Short mmCIF file of C-alpha atoms and ligand atoms in Angstrom, two decimals:
data_model
loop_
_atom_site.label_atom_id
_atom_site.label_comp_id
_atom_site.label_asym_id
_atom_site.label_seq_id
_atom_site.Cartn_x
_atom_site.Cartn_y
_atom_site.Cartn_z
CA MET A 1150 -54.37 -17.87 19.57
CA LYS A 1151 -52.36 -18.10 16.36
CA ARG A 1152 -53.35 -14.54 15.51
CA ASN A 1153 -52.16 -13.43 18.91
CA ILE A 1154 -48.74 -14.97 18.40
CA ARG A 1155 -48.45 -13.30 15.01
CA PHE A 1156 -49.60 -10.01 16.52
CA ASN A 1157 -46.97 -10.27 19.25
CA LEU A 1158 -44.32 -11.16 16.74
CA ILE A 1159 -45.12 -8.07 14.71
CA TRP A 1160 -44.80 -5.93 17.83
CA MET A 1161 -41.52 -7.54 18.77
CA LEU A 1162 -40.18 -6.88 15.29
CA ALA A 1163 -41.33 -3.27 15.46
CA LEU A 1164 -39.58 -2.91 18.81
CA LEU A 1165 -36.39 -4.38 17.38
CA VAL A 1166 -36.48 -1.96 14.48
CA PHE A 1167 -37.07 0.89 16.90
CA LEU A 1168 -34.17 -0.16 19.12
CA GLY A 1169 -31.96 -0.58 16.09
CA CYS A 1170 -32.78 2.93 14.91
CA LYS A 1171 -32.16 4.39 18.33
CA GLU A 1172 -28.71 2.84 18.30
CA ASN A 1173 -28.24 4.49 14.96
CA LYS A 1174 -28.62 7.95 16.47
CA ASP A 1175 -26.38 7.44 19.45
CA ASN A 1176 -23.79 5.26 18.01
CA THR A 1177 -23.83 5.86 14.28
CA ARG A 1178 -24.77 2.20 13.85
CA ILE A 1179 -27.30 1.72 11.11
CA SER A 1180 -30.02 -0.76 11.97
CA GLU A 1181 -29.70 -4.21 10.55
CA ALA A 1182 -33.42 -4.79 10.71
CA SER A 1183 -34.24 -3.03 7.47
CA PRO A 1184 -32.23 -3.64 4.32
CA LEU A 1185 -33.20 -0.14 3.19
CA SER A 1186 -31.06 1.29 5.96
CA LYS A 1187 -27.97 -0.19 4.36
CA PRO A 1188 -26.41 2.53 2.25
CA ASN A 1189 -24.63 1.74 -0.95
CA ILE A 1190 -20.90 2.03 -0.53
CA VAL A 1191 -18.54 3.25 -3.24
CA ILE A 1192 -14.78 3.41 -2.80
CA ILE A 1193 -13.10 5.49 -5.48
CA TYR A 1194 -9.39 4.83 -5.49
CA ALA A 1195 -6.94 6.85 -7.55
CA ASP A 1196 -3.52 5.53 -8.57
CA ASP A 1197 -0.52 7.71 -7.60
CA LEU A 1198 -2.55 10.85 -6.80
CA GLY A 1199 -0.66 13.09 -4.38
CA TYR A 1200 -1.74 14.94 -1.24
CA GLY A 1201 -1.64 18.34 -2.91
CA GLU A 1202 -3.31 17.39 -6.14
CA LEU A 1203 -6.92 18.46 -5.53
CA GLY A 1204 -8.30 21.96 -5.13
CA ALA A 1205 -9.82 20.84 -1.84
CA TYR A 1206 -6.29 20.00 -0.65
CA GLY A 1207 -4.77 23.29 -1.70
CA ALA A 1208 -4.08 22.87 -5.41
CA THR A 1209 -4.64 26.10 -7.29
CA VAL A 1210 -3.31 25.60 -10.80
CA LEU A 1211 -4.81 22.19 -11.46
CA LYS A 1212 -8.62 22.26 -11.47
CA THR A 1213 -10.58 19.37 -9.94
CA PRO A 1214 -14.08 20.82 -9.46
CA ASN A 1215 -15.95 17.52 -9.22
CA LEU A 1216 -13.70 15.98 -6.61
CA ASP A 1217 -13.60 19.28 -4.72
CA LYS A 1218 -17.38 19.32 -4.57
CA LEU A 1219 -17.38 15.94 -2.87
CA ALA A 1220 -14.38 16.69 -0.64
CA ASN A 1221 -15.79 20.05 0.47
CA GLY A 1222 -19.30 18.67 0.83
CA GLY A 1223 -18.13 15.76 2.99
CA MET A 1224 -15.54 15.01 5.64
CA ARG A 1225 -12.05 15.83 4.43
CA PHE A 1226 -9.20 14.17 6.29
CA THR A 1227 -5.85 15.89 6.53
CA ASN A 1228 -4.16 12.89 8.15
CA GLY A 1229 -5.53 10.13 5.91
CA TYR A 1230 -3.09 7.41 4.89
CA ALA A 1231 -2.61 4.63 2.40
CA SER A 1232 -0.88 1.76 4.16
CA SER A 1233 2.05 1.97 1.78
CA ALA A 1234 3.90 4.11 -0.73
CA THR A 1235 3.18 1.67 -3.59
CA CYS A 1236 0.12 0.09 -5.06
CA THR A 1237 -0.08 -3.64 -4.32
CA PRO A 1238 0.51 -3.38 -0.56
CA SER A 1239 -1.94 -0.48 -0.21
CA ARG A 1240 -4.64 -2.38 -2.08
CA TYR A 1241 -3.98 -5.45 0.01
CA ALA A 1242 -4.44 -3.40 3.19
CA LEU A 1243 -7.58 -1.70 1.88
CA LEU A 1244 -9.31 -4.98 1.06
CA THR A 1245 -8.10 -7.10 3.99
CA GLY A 1246 -7.61 -4.66 6.86
CA THR A 1247 -4.22 -6.26 7.40
CA TYR A 1248 -0.80 -4.60 7.34
CA PRO A 1249 0.85 -5.65 4.07
CA TRP A 1250 4.23 -6.24 5.71
CA ARG A 1251 2.62 -9.26 7.36
CA ASN A 1252 2.38 -10.82 3.89
CA LYS A 1253 5.76 -11.16 2.19
CA SER A 1254 4.12 -11.30 -1.25
CA ALA A 1255 2.52 -7.86 -0.87
CA LYS A 1256 5.05 -6.03 -3.07
CA ILE A 1257 4.71 -4.42 -6.51
CA LEU A 1258 3.61 -7.42 -8.57
CA PRO A 1259 4.30 -8.38 -12.18
CA GLY A 1260 1.26 -9.16 -14.33
CA THR A 1261 1.88 -12.88 -13.97
CA ALA A 1262 1.96 -12.98 -10.15
CA PRO A 1263 -0.44 -15.33 -8.34
CA LEU A 1264 -3.24 -13.94 -6.17
CA ILE A 1265 -1.78 -12.74 -2.86
CA ILE A 1266 -5.04 -12.68 -0.88
CA ASP A 1267 -5.80 -16.03 0.68
CA THR A 1268 -9.28 -17.08 -0.49
CA ALA A 1269 -10.07 -18.05 3.12
CA GLN A 1270 -9.18 -14.55 4.37
CA MET A 1271 -11.84 -12.00 5.39
CA THR A 1272 -12.10 -9.14 2.92
CA LEU A 1273 -14.14 -5.99 2.65
CA PRO A 1274 -16.33 -7.29 -0.21
CA LYS A 1275 -16.77 -10.67 1.50
CA MET A 1276 -17.93 -9.01 4.69
CA LEU A 1277 -20.41 -6.85 2.77
CA LYS A 1278 -21.61 -9.80 0.72
CA GLN A 1279 -22.41 -11.66 3.92
CA LYS A 1280 -24.59 -8.68 4.86
CA GLY A 1281 -26.57 -8.87 1.66
CA TYR A 1282 -24.60 -6.48 -0.53
CA ALA A 1283 -24.00 -6.90 -4.23
CA THR A 1284 -20.25 -6.42 -4.65
CA GLY A 1285 -18.31 -5.27 -7.69
CA ILE A 1286 -14.90 -4.03 -8.76
CA VAL A 1287 -14.21 -1.92 -11.82
CA GLY A 1288 -10.64 -0.88 -12.66
CA LYS A 1289 -7.16 -1.67 -11.49
CA TRP A 1290 -6.58 -4.89 -9.52
CA HIS A 1291 -2.84 -5.50 -9.04
CA LEU A 1292 -3.21 -8.17 -6.36
CA GLY A 1293 -2.24 -11.13 -8.54
CA LEU A 1294 -4.35 -13.68 -10.38
CA GLY A 1295 -4.43 -17.48 -10.42
CA ASN A 1296 -2.09 -19.82 -8.61
CA GLY A 1297 0.96 -19.22 -10.78
CA ASN A 1298 1.23 -20.14 -14.45
CA VAL A 1299 -1.99 -18.52 -15.60
CA ASP A 1300 -3.58 -19.60 -18.88
CA TRP A 1301 -4.94 -16.28 -20.13
CA ASN A 1302 -7.15 -18.07 -22.65
CA SER A 1303 -9.40 -19.88 -20.22
CA ARG A 1304 -11.04 -18.81 -16.96
CA ILE A 1305 -8.45 -17.10 -14.76
CA SER A 1306 -8.96 -18.07 -11.15
CA PRO A 1307 -8.65 -17.36 -8.27
CA GLY A 1308 -9.05 -13.61 -8.64
CA PRO A 1309 -11.42 -10.88 -7.43
CA ASN A 1310 -14.47 -13.12 -7.79
CA GLU A 1311 -12.92 -15.64 -5.39
CA VAL A 1312 -12.22 -13.09 -2.65
CA GLY A 1313 -15.67 -11.54 -2.41
CA PHE A 1314 -16.57 -9.68 -5.60
CA ASP A 1315 -19.73 -10.89 -7.42
CA GLN A 1316 -18.64 -8.99 -10.50
CA SER A 1317 -15.25 -7.85 -11.70
CA ILE A 1318 -14.01 -5.90 -14.68
CA ILE A 1319 -10.35 -5.28 -14.17
CA LEU A 1320 -6.95 -4.64 -15.57
CA ALA A 1321 -4.69 -7.30 -14.10
CA ALA A 1322 -1.76 -5.28 -12.81
CA THR A 1323 -0.95 -1.74 -13.99
CA GLN A 1324 -1.47 0.17 -17.20
CA ASP A 1325 2.24 -0.16 -17.96
CA ARG A 1326 2.34 -3.94 -17.46
CA VAL A 1327 1.20 -6.75 -19.73
CA PRO A 1328 -1.27 -8.32 -20.31
CA THR A 1329 -2.90 -5.15 -21.69
CA VAL A 1330 -6.44 -6.54 -21.74
CA TYR A 1331 -9.59 -6.18 -19.67
CA ILE A 1332 -10.65 -9.22 -17.67
CA LYS A 1333 -14.32 -9.68 -16.89
CA ASP A 1334 -15.23 -12.21 -14.21
CA GLY A 1335 -12.04 -14.12 -14.93
CA ARG A 1336 -12.23 -14.08 -18.73
CA VAL A 1337 -10.29 -11.85 -21.10
CA GLU A 1338 -12.78 -9.64 -22.93
CA ASN A 1339 -12.99 -9.81 -26.73
CA LEU A 1340 -10.46 -12.60 -26.91
CA ASP A 1341 -10.19 -14.52 -30.18
CA LEU A 1342 -9.14 -18.03 -29.21
CA ASN A 1343 -7.42 -18.40 -32.59
CA ASP A 1344 -5.00 -15.73 -31.43
CA PRO A 1345 -4.19 -16.89 -27.91
CA ILE A 1346 -2.44 -14.68 -25.36
CA GLU A 1347 0.95 -15.59 -23.97
CA VAL A 1348 2.69 -13.57 -21.26
CA ASP A 1349 6.24 -13.80 -19.95
CA TYR A 1350 8.14 -11.43 -17.68
CA GLU A 1351 11.57 -12.97 -18.35
CA ASN A 1352 11.90 -13.64 -22.06
CA ASN A 1353 10.51 -12.14 -25.22
CA PHE A 1354 8.67 -14.25 -27.78
CA PRO A 1355 10.75 -14.78 -30.93
CA GLY A 1356 10.18 -12.10 -33.58
CA GLU A 1357 8.08 -9.81 -31.36
CA PRO A 1358 9.18 -6.14 -31.35
CA THR A 1359 10.27 -4.44 -28.14
CA GLY A 1360 10.61 -0.86 -26.97
CA LYS A 1361 14.34 -1.37 -26.64
CA GLU A 1362 14.94 -2.69 -30.15
CA ASN A 1363 12.23 -0.89 -32.09
CA PRO A 1364 12.17 2.75 -31.04
CA GLU A 1365 10.73 3.64 -34.46
CA MET A 1366 7.45 1.98 -33.44
CA LEU A 1367 6.94 4.11 -30.32
CA LYS A 1368 4.57 7.01 -29.80
CA MET A 1369 5.69 7.32 -26.18
CA LYS A 1370 9.36 6.95 -25.25
CA TRP A 1371 10.62 5.06 -22.23
CA HIS A 1372 12.92 6.71 -19.71
CA HIS A 1373 13.74 3.81 -17.41
CA GLY A 1374 12.34 0.27 -17.48
CA HIS A 1375 9.28 -0.01 -19.73
CA ASN A 1376 11.12 -1.25 -22.79
CA ASN A 1377 9.62 -4.69 -23.37
CA SER A 1378 6.53 -5.43 -25.55
CA ILE A 1379 4.95 -2.59 -27.49
CA VAL A 1380 1.18 -2.18 -27.33
CA ASN A 1381 -0.58 0.75 -28.96
CA GLY A 1382 2.80 2.40 -29.62
CA ILE A 1383 3.62 2.32 -25.88
CA PRO A 1384 6.45 0.13 -24.58
CA ARG A 1385 5.47 -1.89 -21.48
CA ILE A 1386 6.88 -3.92 -18.64
CA GLY A 1387 6.78 -7.62 -19.59
CA PHE A 1388 6.39 -9.51 -22.84
CA MET A 1389 3.10 -10.42 -24.44
CA LYS A 1390 2.13 -12.19 -27.63
CA GLY A 1391 -1.27 -12.63 -29.32
CA GLY A 1392 -4.64 -11.39 -28.07
CA GLU A 1393 -4.74 -8.63 -30.69
CA SER A 1394 -8.54 -8.21 -30.64
CA ALA A 1395 -8.56 -8.09 -26.83
CA LYS A 1396 -5.98 -5.35 -26.34
CA TRP A 1397 -7.23 -2.19 -24.73
CA VAL A 1398 -6.90 1.25 -26.26
CA ASP A 1399 -5.21 3.29 -23.53
CA GLU A 1400 -6.90 6.55 -24.51
CA ASP A 1401 -10.34 4.93 -24.10
CA MET A 1402 -9.62 3.35 -20.73
CA ALA A 1403 -11.14 6.09 -18.56
CA ASP A 1404 -14.36 6.10 -20.59
CA TYR A 1405 -14.45 2.31 -20.55
CA PHE A 1406 -14.16 1.99 -16.79
CA LEU A 1407 -16.59 4.87 -16.23
CA LYS A 1408 -19.19 3.14 -18.38
CA GLN A 1409 -18.69 -0.10 -16.50
CA ALA A 1410 -19.05 1.69 -13.16
CA GLN A 1411 -22.23 3.45 -14.35
CA ASN A 1412 -23.68 0.18 -15.64
CA TYR A 1413 -22.88 -1.49 -12.37
CA ILE A 1414 -24.83 0.97 -10.27
CA ARG A 1415 -27.75 0.98 -12.70
CA GLU A 1416 -27.94 -2.81 -12.69
CA ASN A 1417 -27.69 -3.04 -8.91
CA ARG A 1418 -29.78 -0.04 -7.97
CA ASN A 1419 -32.48 -2.09 -6.26
CA GLU A 1420 -30.28 -3.72 -3.66
CA PRO A 1421 -27.52 -2.41 -1.44
CA PHE A 1422 -24.30 -2.48 -3.43
CA PHE A 1423 -20.60 -2.02 -2.89
CA LEU A 1424 -18.53 -0.76 -5.78
CA TYR A 1425 -14.77 -0.52 -5.71
CA TYR A 1426 -14.00 1.87 -8.56
CA ALA A 1427 -10.24 1.74 -8.97
CA LEU A 1428 -9.14 4.47 -11.37
CA GLN A 1429 -5.97 3.97 -13.39
CA GLN A 1430 -5.01 7.66 -13.31
CA PRO A 1431 -2.53 9.33 -12.96
CA HIS A 1432 -0.27 6.24 -13.09
CA VAL A 1433 1.96 5.84 -16.14
CA PRO A 1434 1.53 5.63 -19.07
CA ARG A 1435 -0.59 8.79 -18.92
CA THR A 1436 -2.89 8.60 -21.90
CA PRO A 1437 -5.74 11.11 -21.74
CA HIS A 1438 -8.57 10.75 -24.22
CA PRO A 1439 -8.13 13.35 -27.02
CA ARG A 1440 -10.97 15.35 -25.37
CA PHE A 1441 -8.64 16.06 -22.45
CA VAL A 1442 -5.36 16.59 -24.26
CA GLY A 1443 -4.16 20.05 -23.26
CA ALA A 1444 -6.91 20.42 -20.63
CA SER A 1445 -4.50 21.13 -17.79
CA GLY A 1446 -1.64 22.90 -19.53
CA MET A 1447 0.64 20.49 -17.65
CA GLY A 1448 0.97 17.79 -20.24
CA PRO A 1449 -0.47 14.28 -19.93
CA ARG A 1450 -0.08 13.94 -16.16
CA GLY A 1451 -2.26 16.96 -15.45
CA ASP A 1452 -4.62 16.06 -18.28
CA VAL A 1453 -5.41 12.60 -16.89
CA ILE A 1454 -6.16 14.11 -13.48
CA VAL A 1455 -8.64 16.47 -15.17
CA GLU A 1456 -10.00 13.42 -17.00
CA ALA A 1457 -10.35 11.45 -13.74
CA ASP A 1458 -12.11 14.40 -12.14
CA TRP A 1459 -14.55 14.53 -15.06
CA CYS A 1460 -15.20 10.78 -14.72
CA ILE A 1461 -16.12 11.21 -11.06
CA GLY A 1462 -18.44 14.08 -11.99
CA GLU A 1463 -20.20 11.85 -14.53
CA PHE A 1464 -20.33 8.98 -12.08
CA VAL A 1465 -21.96 11.14 -9.40
CA LYS A 1466 -24.44 12.43 -11.96
CA THR A 1467 -25.45 8.84 -12.62
CA LEU A 1468 -25.92 8.18 -8.90
CA GLU A 1469 -28.11 11.29 -8.82
CA ALA A 1470 -30.11 10.34 -11.90
CA GLU A 1471 -30.78 6.91 -10.44
CA GLY A 1472 -31.96 8.51 -7.21
CA LEU A 1473 -29.12 6.85 -5.31
CA LEU A 1474 -26.96 9.74 -4.14
CA GLU A 1475 -28.73 10.23 -0.79
CA ASN A 1476 -28.29 6.58 0.01
CA THR A 1477 -24.67 6.17 -1.03
CA LEU A 1478 -21.56 6.61 1.05
CA ILE A 1479 -18.63 7.60 -1.16
CA ILE A 1480 -15.08 7.19 0.07
CA PHE A 1481 -12.26 8.64 -1.99
CA SER A 1482 -8.54 8.10 -1.62
CA SER A 1483 -5.32 7.22 -3.46
CA ASP A 1484 -3.07 4.15 -3.24
CA ASN A 1485 0.16 6.10 -2.77
CA GLY A 1486 1.76 9.47 -3.26
CA PRO A 1487 2.79 11.24 -6.43
CA VAL A 1488 5.63 10.69 -8.88
CA LEU A 1489 6.44 12.76 -11.95
CA ASN A 1490 8.83 10.75 -14.10
CA ASP A 1491 7.87 7.13 -13.41
CA GLY A 1492 9.57 5.68 -16.47
CA TYR A 1493 8.31 7.47 -19.60
CA PHE A 1494 9.21 10.77 -21.22
CA ASP A 1495 5.83 12.48 -20.84
CA GLU A 1496 6.89 15.98 -19.76
CA ALA A 1497 5.42 15.57 -16.29
CA GLU A 1498 8.34 17.45 -14.80
CA GLU A 1499 8.90 19.93 -17.58
CA LYS A 1500 5.29 21.11 -17.73
CA LEU A 1501 4.49 21.01 -14.03
CA GLY A 1502 4.64 24.79 -13.64
CA ASP A 1503 3.43 25.88 -10.21
CA HIS A 1504 1.46 22.74 -9.45
CA ASN A 1505 2.74 20.91 -6.39
CA PRO A 1506 1.52 17.28 -6.34
CA LYS A 1507 2.77 16.55 -2.84
CA GLY A 1508 1.50 19.76 -1.27
CA PRO A 1509 3.51 20.71 1.82
CA LEU A 1510 4.85 17.18 2.35
CA ARG A 1511 8.30 15.67 1.76
CA GLY A 1512 9.08 12.70 -0.50
CA GLY A 1513 6.64 11.07 -2.93
CA LYS A 1514 5.72 7.64 -4.23
CA TYR A 1515 8.16 4.96 -2.91
CA SER A 1516 9.08 7.22 0.03
CA LEU A 1517 8.94 6.74 3.80
CA PHE A 1518 8.52 10.48 4.11
CA GLU A 1519 4.95 11.71 4.40
CA ALA A 1520 4.21 12.26 0.71
CA GLY A 1521 4.60 8.51 0.13
CA THR A 1522 1.54 7.53 2.12
CA ARG A 1523 -0.38 10.62 3.22
CA VAL A 1524 -2.98 11.08 0.50
CA PRO A 1525 -6.30 12.76 -0.23
CA PHE A 1526 -8.90 10.93 1.83
CA PHE A 1527 -12.52 12.00 2.18
CA THR A 1528 -15.97 10.63 2.83
CA TYR A 1529 -19.14 11.99 1.26
CA TRP A 1530 -22.72 11.07 2.05
CA LYS A 1531 -25.28 13.60 0.99
CA ASP A 1532 -27.15 15.08 3.95
CA LYS A 1533 -25.73 12.42 6.29
CA ILE A 1534 -22.16 13.62 6.60
CA LEU A 1535 -21.93 17.30 7.38
CA PRO A 1536 -19.19 19.18 5.53
CA GLY A 1537 -16.04 19.47 7.58
CA THR A 1538 -12.34 18.86 7.94
CA SER A 1539 -10.81 16.38 10.32
CA ASP A 1540 -7.22 16.07 11.53
CA ALA A 1541 -7.88 12.61 12.98
CA LEU A 1542 -5.34 9.95 12.02
CA VAL A 1543 -7.12 7.49 9.71
CA SER A 1544 -5.82 4.74 7.47
CA GLN A 1545 -7.33 2.86 4.57
CA LEU A 1546 -6.67 -0.19 6.74
CA ASP A 1547 -9.57 0.95 8.91
CA LEU A 1548 -12.24 0.72 6.24
CA LEU A 1549 -12.93 -2.98 6.77
CA SER A 1550 -13.75 -2.73 10.49
CA SER A 1551 -15.47 0.65 10.12
CA LEU A 1552 -17.73 -0.43 7.29
CA ALA A 1553 -18.45 -3.66 9.15
CA ALA A 1554 -19.77 -1.52 12.00
CA LEU A 1555 -21.85 0.48 9.52
CA VAL A 1556 -23.66 -2.58 8.18
CA GLY A 1557 -23.90 -4.40 11.50
CA SER A 1558 -21.22 -7.03 10.85
CA ASP A 1559 -18.94 -8.26 13.62
CA LYS A 1560 -16.09 -8.90 11.16
CA VAL A 1561 -12.85 -7.09 11.78
CA GLY A 1562 -9.53 -6.86 9.99
CA GLU A 1563 -6.40 -7.85 11.90
CA ASP A 1564 -5.02 -4.31 11.93
CA SER A 1565 -8.21 -2.46 11.09
CA ILE A 1566 -9.80 -0.16 13.68
CA ASN A 1567 -13.47 0.76 13.74
CA LEU A 1568 -13.39 4.50 13.09
CA LEU A 1569 -16.93 4.69 11.72
CA ALA A 1570 -17.97 7.64 13.84
CA THR A 1571 -14.89 9.54 12.71
CA LEU A 1572 -15.40 8.67 9.05
CA LEU A 1573 -18.99 9.89 9.31
CA GLY A 1574 -17.85 13.12 10.96
CA LYS A 1575 -19.41 12.33 14.35
CA SER A 1576 -16.18 12.05 16.27
CA ASP A 1577 -12.74 13.56 15.91
CA LYS A 1578 -10.98 10.59 17.44
CA GLY A 1579 -8.59 8.81 15.09
CA ARG A 1580 -6.12 6.02 15.65
CA ASP A 1581 -3.28 6.58 18.09
CA GLU A 1582 -0.62 4.94 16.01
CA LEU A 1583 0.11 3.63 12.54
CA ILE A 1584 2.90 1.77 10.80
CA LEU A 1585 3.82 3.32 7.44
CA GLU A 1586 5.41 1.27 4.68
CA ALA A 1587 7.46 2.04 1.60
CA THR A 1588 8.93 -0.74 -0.55
CA SER A 1589 9.28 -3.07 2.45
CA ARG A 1590 10.76 -0.51 4.83
CA THR A 1591 8.56 0.63 7.70
CA ALA A 1592 8.23 3.71 9.89
CA TYR A 1593 6.02 4.56 12.84
CA ARG A 1594 3.59 7.35 13.51
CA ASN A 1595 2.14 8.06 16.94
CA GLY A 1596 0.09 11.18 17.61
CA ASP A 1597 1.88 14.06 15.92
CA TRP A 1598 5.21 12.24 15.87
CA VAL A 1599 6.76 10.08 13.20
CA MET A 1600 9.91 7.97 13.58
CA ILE A 1601 11.86 6.53 10.65
CA PRO A 1602 14.43 3.92 11.62
CA PRO A 1603 17.83 3.91 9.87
CA TYR A 1604 17.87 2.14 6.52
CA GLU A 1605 20.64 1.36 4.06
CA GLY A 1606 20.29 2.55 0.52
CA PRO A 1607 20.38 5.77 -1.46
CA LYS A 1608 18.74 8.87 -0.02
CA ILE A 1609 17.28 9.72 -3.39
CA ASN A 1610 16.05 7.51 -6.18
CA THR A 1611 17.54 9.51 -9.02
CA GLN A 1612 15.44 7.84 -11.72
CA VAL A 1613 12.21 9.16 -10.25
CA ASN A 1614 13.92 11.99 -8.39
CA ILE A 1615 12.29 11.27 -5.03
CA GLU A 1616 13.76 11.30 -1.52
CA LEU A 1617 13.16 7.81 -0.16
CA GLY A 1618 13.63 8.46 3.56
CA ASN A 1619 16.76 6.30 3.90
CA ASP A 1620 19.30 7.55 6.39
CA LYS A 1621 22.02 6.02 8.57
CA GLU A 1622 20.54 7.84 11.57
CA TYR A 1623 17.16 7.60 13.23
CA GLN A 1624 14.77 10.32 12.14
CA LEU A 1625 12.12 11.84 14.37
CA TYR A 1626 9.75 14.57 13.25
CA HIS A 1627 6.96 16.47 14.94
CA LEU A 1628 4.48 16.68 12.09
CA LYS A 1629 2.19 19.29 13.56
CA GLU A 1630 5.03 21.76 13.82
CA ASP A 1631 7.08 20.44 10.94
CA ILE A 1632 4.84 18.93 8.28
CA ALA A 1633 7.67 19.20 5.72
CA GLN A 1634 9.96 17.03 7.89
CA GLN A 1635 12.85 19.47 7.88
CA HIS A 1636 13.94 19.18 11.53
CA ASN A 1637 15.14 15.81 12.72
CA LEU A 1638 14.60 15.81 16.49
CA ALA A 1639 16.07 12.36 17.14
CA LYS A 1640 19.18 13.72 18.83
CA SER A 1641 17.53 16.57 20.71
CA ASN A 1642 14.68 14.41 22.01
CA PRO A 1643 16.18 11.01 22.87
CA ASP A 1644 13.40 10.12 25.33
CA LYS A 1645 10.70 10.52 22.71
CA LEU A 1646 12.82 8.60 20.20
CA GLU A 1647 13.25 5.72 22.64
CA GLU A 1648 9.52 5.65 23.37
CA MET A 1649 8.72 5.62 19.64
CA ILE A 1650 11.19 2.80 18.88
CA LYS A 1651 9.74 0.68 21.71
CA ALA A 1652 6.15 1.21 20.59
CA PHE A 1653 7.07 0.54 16.96
CA GLU A 1654 8.91 -2.69 17.73
CA LYS A 1655 6.01 -3.87 19.87
CA ILE A 1656 3.92 -4.11 16.70
CA ARG A 1657 6.58 -4.65 14.09
CA GLY A 1658 9.14 -6.79 15.90
CA THR A 1659 12.80 -6.19 15.08
CA ALA A 1660 13.01 -7.95 11.70
CA TYR A 1661 12.26 -4.65 9.91
CA GLN A 1662 15.95 -3.84 10.03
CA LYS A 1663 16.60 -6.59 7.49
CA ALA A 1664 14.04 -5.37 4.96
CA THR A 1665 15.75 -5.14 1.60
CA PRO A 1666 14.46 -2.14 -0.31
CA LEU A 1667 12.91 -3.04 -3.59
CA GLU A 1668 14.68 -2.28 -6.81
CA LEU A 1669 12.52 -0.57 -9.42
CA LYS A 1670 12.89 -2.41 -12.67
C1 NG6 B 916 7.80 0.25 -10.85
C2 NG6 B 916 7.75 0.85 -12.25
C3 NG6 B 916 6.80 2.02 -12.23
C4 NG6 B 916 5.44 1.59 -11.71
C5 NG6 B 916 5.60 0.92 -10.35
C6 NG6 B 916 4.32 0.38 -9.82
C7 NG6 B 916 9.86 0.61 -13.46
C8 NG6 B 916 11.23 1.15 -13.72
N1 NG6 B 916 9.09 1.29 -12.64
O1 NG6 B 916 8.64 -0.87 -10.82
O2 NG6 B 916 6.69 2.58 -13.50
O3 NG6 B 916 4.83 0.73 -12.60
O4 NG6 B 916 6.50 -0.15 -10.45
O5 NG6 B 916 3.48 1.40 -9.49
O6 NG6 B 916 9.50 -0.42 -14.00
S1 NG6 B 916 2.29 1.10 -8.52
O7 NG6 B 916 1.61 2.37 -8.33
O8 NG6 B 916 1.46 0.13 -9.19
O9 NG6 B 916 2.86 0.62 -7.28
CA1 CA B 917 -0.06 3.47 -7.30
#
């Protein structure tokens, strides 16, 4: 009798597995019954990489063979978006599946800002962890740490480990902001407690040199902002004292994070893992390792893109060597569009030559025009995703709900749409509509149309030399016919404009008109 029950149970289990697999074929759902069917998931996220920066997206002068191999061997999206034209809000959207304008703290953060993700909130790593994944982040964080008033010399919490990551090795904010140290699972690496770290974004510490007062100490000169504490000859945003032994060497950062990412996949190779590999390139300060100096002929900005491309090549080699490539879904994108001069004299403009970081788009980082948020976006899964190009409208917001569907979780993000079939190249259906954000101002895309409401403020940020999208008039563009946003159709197509405003306000409300654009300082 007992044997019979066990026998029946085994058959029932087998049937469940079979049904699960069948669903897999029809619906691109992977069965939950077998942990082996859960692919590893890696999100590689560049910082300030533009739409036209990769060979696979039309770049010809700058060479990115490793990224091109993935982009051309997977599903390459031509209408893939970051939620925002700056880093913190885009990262917030990526991890929470929630529009960042719903959270008033989701703006470019100083290194001392508290964590802006509520620890009770659903996140991508939390969802995957609940489904049995090991979860890790390596690289740039920039979502705040602690509850305000962080003591950098003891465990820093809450942070990535409190919102779903089992392991974290991060830089707190940006490469140009203090504290310039790596933080591993909440503790500053290589810290000597006899030389404690202090950080302040308002006042300098008495006697400490600054970029403003000590230009003789600088190996990289500041153009705007970036004239506070000096670390490694580079003036930064914010003041920092102490922590000498813990300070990173900028030129080694790419190698450091690569090694951490490689170690992570080696250590977790026997269970399904999620790795969020957040590159620091090509954000300022651009500090290629000496191996890459001169590699692009475009100065440091091009060189660090070549360096990032090399890192991804090495990373993929490691996946291959560990026998993991076939079972790993790789998603690549960037947190916002490109900028040349973002505050340092590093010849990004002077040496650009014929390279066009924004491709055919208008604007750039900080902009409501397309180049602010439309970025390289591709998925790669060896033998599972067939090579192709998709024009479907997809946002990084959608990764939470889509990956939940992949691993059989019912978790969804507030603004995240399950586009799994599209991301895996099995459907060409994208979202219908999307709110775009740039430094607190929002615009609305629907189908091939985009509408930018009137905003106060300068048309161009002259420091970074980027058109921001501000105008006293409504702007309406048909992107399929006018990808460069040269023909404002607001006046000639009032019906469409009206329809777009209505649909936009239905999601956004009307408070957007009061959004004060952020000052870069
Ligand atoms: C700006 C910085 C810029 C960069 C940006 C954040 C100045 C003048 N400019 O305020 O250099 O750090 O913030 O970039 O300080 S992001 O990609 O992380 O959003
Ligand atoms: Ca960025």
